[in-house]
Amino acid sequence: MSDSSRDTAEGAGWGTTERGAYQRLMPPKTEKISWLNPRMLWIARNGVLASWFGDPTGGTRSRWVAQRAASGAPADKVIRRDDPDRFSFLVIGDTGEGDDPQYAVVPGLLSTGQDTRFAVLASDVIYPVGSADDYDTKFFRPYRDYRAPIYAIPGNHDWYEDLGGFMRVFCDDAPPLPPEPRPRPLTRAWLRSLLWHRPGPDDGRRLAEARGQRSAPAQQAVQPGPYWAIDAGPVRIIGIDTGLLGTLDAEQGAWLREVSRGPRPKILVTGSPLYVDGRCEPCAIEGGGTVDAIVRDPDHHYVAAIGGDIHNYQRYPVRLDDGRMLQYVVAGGGGAFMHATHTIPRVNVAGVTEQDFRCYPLRGDSLAFYSRLYGRRLRMRRFFTLTEAEATAVIAERLGIRPTRAPGASTRVTRRVRLVAGLLGTGRRPDKAKRFRLPVRKIYTSLFSPGSATYSPPFFKCFLRLDVSPESVRLRCYAATGNRAQEVDPPVEDEVTIPLR
C-alpha cells in the first residue's frame, strides 16, 4: 500500500512527481467554472432567491414525487436489490465540475471499485446549475467505465434548474413538470418567479447521445425519486434530498421516519452533513424535528451518516447516550474545488476531540494549498506561499496539537508564517478564538474560490469504499491527488470498522 498524506509529504502529492494519466479520459475542451465570474453567480442565483423570497423546493419536490408515483414507482421508495450478505459499494460526493479534479478521481475509483456492486453520488452531481446537457462530460463520460449502477441524491446545485436534468437522468427519463399557475402580483412568490433561473428551451438535446456512454445493462439504475432507500444485503441505505437550503419538507420527513423504523442497520446519505467543521448541523424538518434526531433514535439502528456539500473529508465518531458509536462523515471531495480544512478549529463537539477527529486533506496541506493559491492570485508568491512543513508547524502551534506529519527539525514558524496563517483563516483553540473575528472562511472561499485555479496537482480529492458484511461495515477513504503514484495505488487516508451488531 502506498504512503498516505499522514505518512509523508510525497504521499500527500507534494514534490516533483509524475502527473497521472487521467487527462486521457477528459474531453478535448472543458468548461472552467469560476465562482468569481459574475455570469456564473447570476445563473446560480436561485439559492439566494429562495432564502430571500421563500423556498419553493418542498412543493416542487412533492410534484416530482407524485409524478413518479403515477408512473409506477414504488410507494415506499425502496429499491430492493439482490446483493449478497457480503458486498461493497462506493460513495462519491460533489463530483460534477467536469474538469481536472473530477477526472483525477476516476482511475483510482475504477481500480479500487471494480468489484463493487453499485455507487452512490452524494450531492451536487452537476455544476453549476444541474443542466441536462452538462451530464455528457460531467457524469456519463467520467464514469462510463464503471460497470455497475450509480444512484444519486441531488445537491443544491442540481436544484438550480428545478431538478429537471437530475430527474431525466436518474428517474427513468421523467418528463418536465407542467407549469404552475402564476402567483399573485406583488407577493414574495411573484417577485421570486420574476427572477427565477429556468432551463433553456433546448436543454437536454444532447442527452440521448450522452446516455450511450453508460448503456450496458449492468450499468442501469432507476430510482423512485430524488430521495430513496436501498435494501442491499444486511443493510438499508437511505438517501435524502436536502434541496436548496439544506432542509427537509414535511412529506419527506414523514417518509424518513417511516423507512427508518426497524432493526435493520442503516446508513444515511445526505446532501448536507450533520457534523461538519467542528459543529453539529442537525438539518431541520418542516413542521418540527431534525434529521439528526431520527438518526440518533435507538429504535432506528443507524450506524453512519454520510453527507456531501462540503468538498473535503471529515469524520466524527460520536458516542450516543445509549452507548452506540455513530460515525458522522463528510464525503464531498469527489471532484469540485477543495473546501479548506485548515479553518476547522480545534475539535471538541459531542464528545469528539482532536484525538478522534479525522480529516483529508490534513490541515497543514490545506493551508499550504491555499497559500499557494493566494500567492498566485494576488501576485505575492514570496509573501503568501508556505511550504507544507511550515503550514504543518503553524497549524500545530495555533491549535495546540501534535502535528500529524512531522514537519522536520529545521522548520521555523516565523512572523510571516503566523501572519499568513491568520490571514487565511486558520483555526484556533476555542479558548484563543476572538469573538469579533470575521467569518474568514466564508469570505475567502466566496471571493477567492479555487474552482478556477486547481488545474495542477495535488488536488486532494477523495472517495469512499464501504465493505459490508453481516457483522460490520468497513469504511475507507481513498485519496486522489492527480499524481501518477496515487493514481496507480490510491492511498487510504482513513479507515474505520463499524459494527452492525
XYZ file of C-alpha atoms in Angstrom:
501
model
C 0.000 0.000 0.000
C 1.357 3.432 -0.917
C 2.098 6.175 1.605
C -0.790 8.426 2.570
C -0.622 12.112 3.456
C -0.455 11.063 7.105
C 2.830 9.263 6.360
C 4.839 11.526 4.060
C 4.653 14.768 2.080
C 5.107 12.732 -1.100
C 2.075 10.661 -0.115
C 0.090 13.912 0.001
C 1.140 14.676 -3.573
C 3.749 17.355 -2.833
C 7.075 17.439 -4.604
C 8.180 16.635 -8.119
C 6.042 13.717 -9.205
C 4.725 12.292 -12.455
C 1.293 13.581 -13.402
C -1.459 10.972 -13.668
C -2.948 9.615 -16.870
C -6.460 10.873 -16.037
C -6.266 13.601 -18.707
C -6.623 10.930 -21.386
C -10.170 10.401 -20.148
C -11.134 14.055 -20.491
C -12.829 15.707 -23.471
C -10.624 17.936 -25.647
C -12.213 21.057 -24.177
C -13.554 21.508 -20.653
C -15.588 24.269 -19.069
C -13.632 26.135 -16.409
C -16.045 27.017 -13.631
C -15.114 30.098 -11.643
C -17.253 31.452 -8.839
C -15.534 34.802 -9.403
C -17.331 35.055 -12.743
C -20.433 37.317 -12.426
C -22.222 35.295 -15.098
C -21.727 32.103 -13.065
C -23.063 33.753 -9.924
C -26.077 35.089 -11.833
C -27.201 31.763 -13.300
C -26.767 30.149 -9.851
C -28.954 32.769 -8.173
C -31.862 30.532 -7.165
C -30.389 29.652 -3.779
C -30.196 33.326 -2.849
C -33.709 33.963 -4.161
C -35.065 31.049 -2.114
C -33.506 32.463 1.057
C -34.941 35.937 0.344
C -38.398 35.193 -1.034
C -39.236 31.737 0.299
C -38.025 28.272 -0.678
C -40.251 26.521 -3.263
C -38.240 23.291 -3.160
C -40.685 21.334 -0.995
C -43.621 21.968 -3.310
C -41.628 21.182 -6.446
C -40.238 18.006 -4.868
C -43.758 16.847 -3.966
C -44.820 17.314 -7.584
C -41.871 15.252 -8.802
C -42.656 12.508 -6.276
C -46.331 12.461 -7.287
C -45.368 12.219 -10.964
C -43.071 9.270 -10.255
C -45.747 7.519 -8.194
C -48.217 7.935 -11.057
C -45.712 6.316 -13.422
C -45.376 3.227 -11.229
C -42.511 3.983 -8.821
C -42.862 2.048 -5.536
C -44.887 3.952 -2.968
C -42.361 3.305 -0.193
C -39.494 4.471 -2.468
C -37.407 1.430 -1.543
C -35.060 -0.115 -4.122
C -34.829 -3.841 -3.316
C -31.614 -5.336 -4.615
C -30.356 -8.924 -4.602
C -26.894 -8.231 -3.167
C -25.362 -10.972 -1.010
C -24.656 -10.577 2.704
C -21.086 -9.559 1.832
C -20.722 -6.869 -0.802
C -19.090 -3.466 -1.407
C -20.225 -0.101 -2.743
C -18.758 3.356 -3.392
C -19.788 6.818 -2.221
C -18.604 9.883 -4.146
C -19.694 13.397 -3.236
C -19.887 16.708 -5.133
C -18.487 15.453 -8.396
C -19.680 17.363 -11.397
C -17.392 20.218 -12.378
C -16.147 18.264 -15.395
C -12.544 19.414 -15.076
C -9.186 18.017 -13.923
C -10.052 17.423 -10.244
C -13.144 15.362 -11.143
C -11.368 13.235 -13.741
C -8.354 12.770 -11.451
C -10.576 10.706 -9.139
C -11.649 8.293 -11.869
C -8.589 5.985 -12.349
C -8.292 5.184 -8.652
C -12.045 4.824 -8.318
C -12.162 2.328 -11.191
C -9.283 0.214 -9.888
C -10.422 0.268 -6.272
C -14.097 -0.145 -7.094
C -14.002 -2.703 -9.885
C -15.653 -5.358 -7.702
C -18.245 -3.075 -6.100
C -21.949 -3.685 -6.673
C -23.023 -0.054 -7.106
C -22.065 3.544 -6.369
C -23.892 6.462 -4.761
C -23.316 10.090 -5.763
C -23.881 12.243 -2.687
C -24.878 15.812 -3.601
C -24.138 18.195 -6.485
C -23.960 15.765 -9.370
C -23.692 18.628 -11.883
C -22.269 22.147 -11.535
C -23.102 24.952 -11.912
C -26.906 24.563 -12.216
C -27.702 20.902 -12.953
C -28.362 21.382 -16.687
C -29.291 18.232 -18.585
C -26.727 18.875 -21.334
C -23.911 19.047 -18.778
C -24.391 15.357 -17.914
C -22.398 14.367 -21.005
C -18.946 15.453 -19.772
C -19.718 15.615 -16.040
C -21.419 12.254 -15.472
C -21.658 9.865 -18.419
C -18.128 10.369 -19.755
C -16.132 10.218 -16.479
C -17.986 7.127 -15.193
C -18.512 5.317 -18.495
C -16.091 2.522 -17.500
C -17.666 1.930 -14.090
C -19.571 -1.249 -14.833
C -22.173 -1.125 -12.054
C -25.285 1.038 -11.412
C -24.969 4.569 -9.997
C -27.651 6.028 -7.729
C -27.687 9.679 -6.691
C -29.159 12.249 -4.367
C -29.300 15.855 -5.553
C -27.416 18.758 -4.050
C -28.353 22.406 -4.085
C -26.714 22.941 -7.495
C -28.852 20.185 -9.031
C -31.877 22.165 -7.851
C -30.901 25.414 -9.638
C -32.966 24.299 -12.639
C -35.755 22.764 -10.534
C -34.176 19.283 -10.708
C -35.243 18.661 -14.318
C -31.905 17.297 -15.534
C -31.454 15.083 -12.469
C -34.918 13.541 -12.838
C -34.366 12.790 -16.513
C -31.074 11.002 -15.878
C -31.777 9.071 -12.680
C -35.570 8.669 -12.664
C -36.486 6.870 -15.870
C -36.359 9.955 -18.093
C -39.075 11.733 -16.103
C -40.841 14.324 -18.293
C -40.851 18.016 -17.330
C -43.371 19.148 -14.749
C -46.338 21.093 -16.104
C -46.097 24.833 -15.412
C -47.603 26.092 -12.169
C -50.216 28.881 -12.005
C -48.669 32.324 -11.846
C -48.515 33.714 -8.292
C -50.488 36.766 -7.288
C -48.727 40.046 -8.223
C -46.652 41.909 -5.653
C -46.214 38.850 -3.423
C -42.870 37.313 -2.418
C -43.586 34.335 -4.655
C -44.296 36.687 -7.569
C -41.008 38.541 -7.054
C -39.173 35.224 -6.870
C -40.789 33.977 -10.077
C -39.708 37.105 -11.981
C -36.036 36.432 -11.222
C -36.033 32.625 -11.065
C -33.488 30.854 -13.272
C -35.039 28.188 -15.505
C -33.566 25.790 -18.065
C -33.304 26.915 -21.648
C -35.807 25.621 -24.246
C -33.214 23.344 -25.872
C -31.656 21.971 -22.678
C -31.180 18.219 -22.933
C -30.873 17.985 -26.701
C -27.605 16.032 -26.342
C -28.797 13.807 -23.524
C -29.848 10.812 -25.634
C -26.417 10.649 -27.280
C -24.659 11.075 -23.924
C -26.542 8.116 -22.426
C -24.788 5.822 -24.873
C -21.620 6.092 -22.805
C -23.287 4.177 -19.936
C -25.703 1.979 -21.865
C -24.699 -1.527 -20.744
C -27.497 -3.402 -18.924
C -25.308 -3.853 -15.824
C -24.885 -0.059 -15.550
C -28.575 0.784 -15.448
C -30.223 2.144 -12.300
C -33.704 3.573 -11.956
C -34.597 5.234 -8.679
C -38.062 6.193 -7.463
C -37.324 9.893 -6.991
C -34.853 12.386 -5.546
C -34.928 10.529 -2.216
C -34.981 6.767 -1.754
C -33.883 3.769 0.293
C -31.836 0.800 -0.916
C -32.117 -2.604 0.746
C -28.782 -4.247 -0.022
C -27.540 -7.340 1.788
C -27.871 -6.843 5.555
C -28.161 -3.027 5.459
C -30.567 -0.317 4.372
C -29.009 2.767 2.748
C -31.255 5.827 2.896
C -30.666 8.832 0.644
C -32.376 12.129 1.439
C -32.753 15.280 -0.643
C -31.973 18.477 1.307
C -32.891 20.796 -1.568
C -31.676 24.356 -1.991
C -31.317 25.373 1.642
C -30.371 22.159 3.438
C -33.763 21.241 4.943
C -36.470 18.585 4.520
C -40.113 19.243 3.719
C -42.771 17.645 5.945
C -43.666 14.946 3.387
C -40.090 13.723 3.065
C -39.628 13.951 6.840
C -42.615 11.653 7.412
C -41.227 9.194 4.852
C -37.801 9.264 6.535
C -39.316 8.405 9.915
C -41.215 5.509 8.346
C -38.314 3.910 6.441
C -36.009 4.367 9.433
C -38.062 2.061 11.640
C -36.994 -1.496 12.338
C -33.891 -3.382 13.455
C -32.096 -3.473 10.099
C -28.790 -1.491 10.323
C -28.971 1.760 8.361
C -26.614 4.197 6.671
C -27.825 7.698 5.846
C -26.576 9.527 2.752
C -27.481 13.215 2.733
C -26.769 16.325 0.702
C -25.976 18.272 3.888
C -23.645 16.716 6.502
C -24.895 16.552 10.080
C -21.461 17.181 11.618
C -19.065 19.478 9.806
C -16.224 21.896 10.601
C -16.342 21.102 14.304
C -20.057 21.708 14.843
C -23.407 19.916 14.603
C -25.843 20.859 11.799
C -28.884 18.706 12.660
C -30.932 19.501 9.490
C -34.390 20.838 10.271
C -37.586 19.146 9.087
C -40.581 21.287 8.186
C -43.174 21.003 10.932
C -40.692 20.063 13.638
C -37.851 17.724 14.433
C -34.479 17.153 12.804
C -32.779 14.519 10.706
C -30.157 14.057 13.416
C -32.836 13.210 15.988
C -34.097 10.458 13.659
C -30.570 9.164 13.139
C -29.847 9.092 16.883
C -33.067 7.284 17.817
C -32.002 3.845 19.118
C -35.099 2.249 17.558
C -33.835 3.194 14.099
C -30.418 1.491 14.298
C -28.334 3.910 12.249
C -24.602 3.211 12.223
C -23.370 6.053 9.967
C -24.479 9.321 8.374
C -22.535 10.391 5.264
C -23.021 13.865 3.795
C -21.802 15.750 0.745
C -21.898 19.512 0.025
C -18.577 20.312 1.768
C -15.697 19.495 -0.571
C -13.370 17.551 1.696
C -13.413 14.552 4.053
C -14.171 14.667 7.768
C -15.172 12.000 10.292
C -16.686 12.418 13.759
C -17.192 9.224 15.833
C -19.970 10.280 18.227
C -20.756 8.149 21.284
C -24.511 8.298 21.925
C -26.232 8.216 25.304
C -27.189 4.560 24.876
C -23.554 3.580 24.267
C -23.713 3.208 20.478
C -20.994 4.744 18.319
C -22.328 6.645 15.293
C -19.931 7.649 12.527
C -20.714 11.077 11.050
C -18.805 11.550 7.789
C -18.324 14.410 5.326
C -17.536 12.999 1.890
C -17.752 15.806 -0.669
C -14.296 15.503 -2.195
C -15.292 13.777 -5.434
C -14.428 16.475 -7.951
C -15.395 20.044 -7.080
C -12.938 22.652 -5.797
C -11.477 21.933 -2.371
C -13.026 23.463 0.725
C -10.395 24.297 3.322
C -9.792 22.098 6.355
C -7.235 24.429 7.956
C -10.107 26.720 9.006
C -11.591 23.984 11.237
C -10.910 24.974 14.859
C -9.669 22.540 17.437
C -12.437 19.926 17.574
C -14.464 19.485 20.716
C -18.059 18.592 19.833
C -20.418 15.897 21.164
C -17.545 14.262 22.995
C -15.367 14.112 19.854
C -11.897 15.596 20.334
C -8.847 16.055 18.147
C -7.718 12.567 19.116
C -10.844 11.082 17.492
C -11.371 13.518 14.582
C -10.069 12.761 11.090
C -9.941 14.945 8.003
C -8.488 14.978 4.496
C -6.668 16.975 3.377
C -4.732 17.413 6.594
C -4.994 20.961 7.877
C -1.337 21.684 7.089
C -1.755 20.538 3.496
C -4.904 22.643 3.180
C -3.102 25.747 4.446
C -0.132 25.166 2.108
C -2.558 24.657 -0.811
C -4.426 27.894 -0.118
C -1.239 29.865 0.490
C -0.032 28.923 -2.999
C -3.405 29.812 -4.454
C -3.374 33.249 -2.855
C 0.222 33.810 -3.795
C -0.723 33.317 -7.440
C -3.994 35.224 -7.300
C -2.547 38.251 -5.525
C 0.848 38.045 -7.265
C 2.536 37.892 -3.873
C 4.055 34.409 -4.035
C 7.114 35.192 -1.912
C 4.942 36.511 0.901
C 1.955 34.161 0.853
C 3.406 30.804 -0.168
C 4.091 28.446 2.728
C 5.879 25.144 2.416
C 3.893 22.146 3.566
C 6.318 21.839 6.514
C 5.762 25.478 7.573
C 1.997 25.068 7.252
C 2.035 21.868 9.314
C 4.093 23.513 12.052
C 1.939 26.637 12.367
C -1.245 24.537 12.462
C 0.166 22.556 15.378
C 1.090 25.796 17.156
C -2.258 27.524 16.673
C -4.391 24.517 17.600
C -2.121 23.226 20.345
C -1.920 19.742 18.848
C 0.831 17.394 17.774
C 1.452 17.530 14.016
C 0.002 14.552 12.157
C 3.045 14.502 9.892
C 6.324 15.704 11.424
C 7.391 18.981 9.727
C 11.133 18.460 10.227
C 13.553 19.803 12.835
C 14.721 22.740 10.685
C 11.223 24.182 10.129
C 10.724 27.587 11.782
C 7.421 29.294 12.491
C 8.271 32.908 11.705
C 6.192 36.086 11.963
C 5.412 35.865 8.267
C 4.191 32.269 8.614
C 1.946 33.225 11.534
C 0.596 36.263 9.681
C -0.240 34.272 6.536
C -1.900 31.584 8.625
C -4.031 34.221 10.345
C -4.964 35.961 7.089
C -6.072 32.647 5.581
C -8.421 31.887 8.459
C -6.502 29.129 10.181
C -8.447 27.628 13.078
C -7.556 28.208 16.722
C -8.130 26.605 20.083
C -11.576 27.604 21.420
C -10.010 29.474 24.343
C -7.930 31.559 21.896
C -10.711 32.416 19.442
C -11.784 36.054 19.308
C -15.479 36.816 19.458
C -15.186 39.664 16.965
C -13.226 37.649 14.424
C -14.748 37.811 10.922
C -16.025 34.579 9.349
C -12.878 34.423 7.240
C -13.599 31.020 5.780
C -16.862 32.132 4.211
C -15.372 35.381 2.955
C -12.352 34.000 1.185
C -13.961 30.848 -0.168
C -16.656 33.057 -1.692
C -14.340 35.705 -3.107
C -11.325 33.535 -3.940
C -12.770 30.127 -4.659
C -10.066 27.850 -6.080
C -12.587 26.407 -8.523
C -10.866 28.079 -11.464
C -7.321 27.577 -10.201
C -6.856 23.896 -9.327
C -5.641 22.541 -12.634
C -2.362 21.089 -11.398
C -1.828 18.503 -8.645
C -2.155 17.920 -5.789
C -5.945 18.176 -5.897
C -6.719 16.472 -2.550
C -9.804 14.668 -3.884
C -11.280 11.528 -2.340
C -13.970 8.837 -2.486
C -15.275 6.177 -0.105
C -15.433 2.408 -0.362
C -17.703 0.566 2.069
C -17.340 -3.202 2.516
C -20.455 -4.680 4.100
C -20.765 -7.975 5.965
C -23.383 -9.273 8.431
C -21.047 -8.284 11.261
C -19.676 -4.882 10.205
C -19.116 -2.167 7.614
C -15.524 -1.305 6.777
C -15.325 2.309 5.574
C -12.206 3.558 3.798
C -11.447 7.000 2.403
C -9.171 6.830 -0.663
C -7.208 9.823 -1.913
C -6.795 11.133 -5.458
C -4.096 13.790 -5.890
C -3.817 13.842 -9.676
C -0.292 12.435 -9.489
C 0.604 9.089 -11.027
C 1.797 7.476 -7.791
C -1.558 7.924 -6.056
C -3.435 7.065 -9.259
C -1.795 3.644 -9.606
C -2.130 2.797 -5.909
C -4.693 5.080 -4.210
C -3.653 5.626 -0.586
C -6.082 5.062 2.263
C -6.411 8.325 4.193
C -8.789 6.995 6.831
C -10.318 3.678 7.790
C -12.848 2.586 10.381
C -14.743 -0.642 11.025
C -18.339 -0.078 12.104
C -20.004 -2.971 13.954
C -23.544 -3.887 12.900
C -24.400 -5.975 15.939
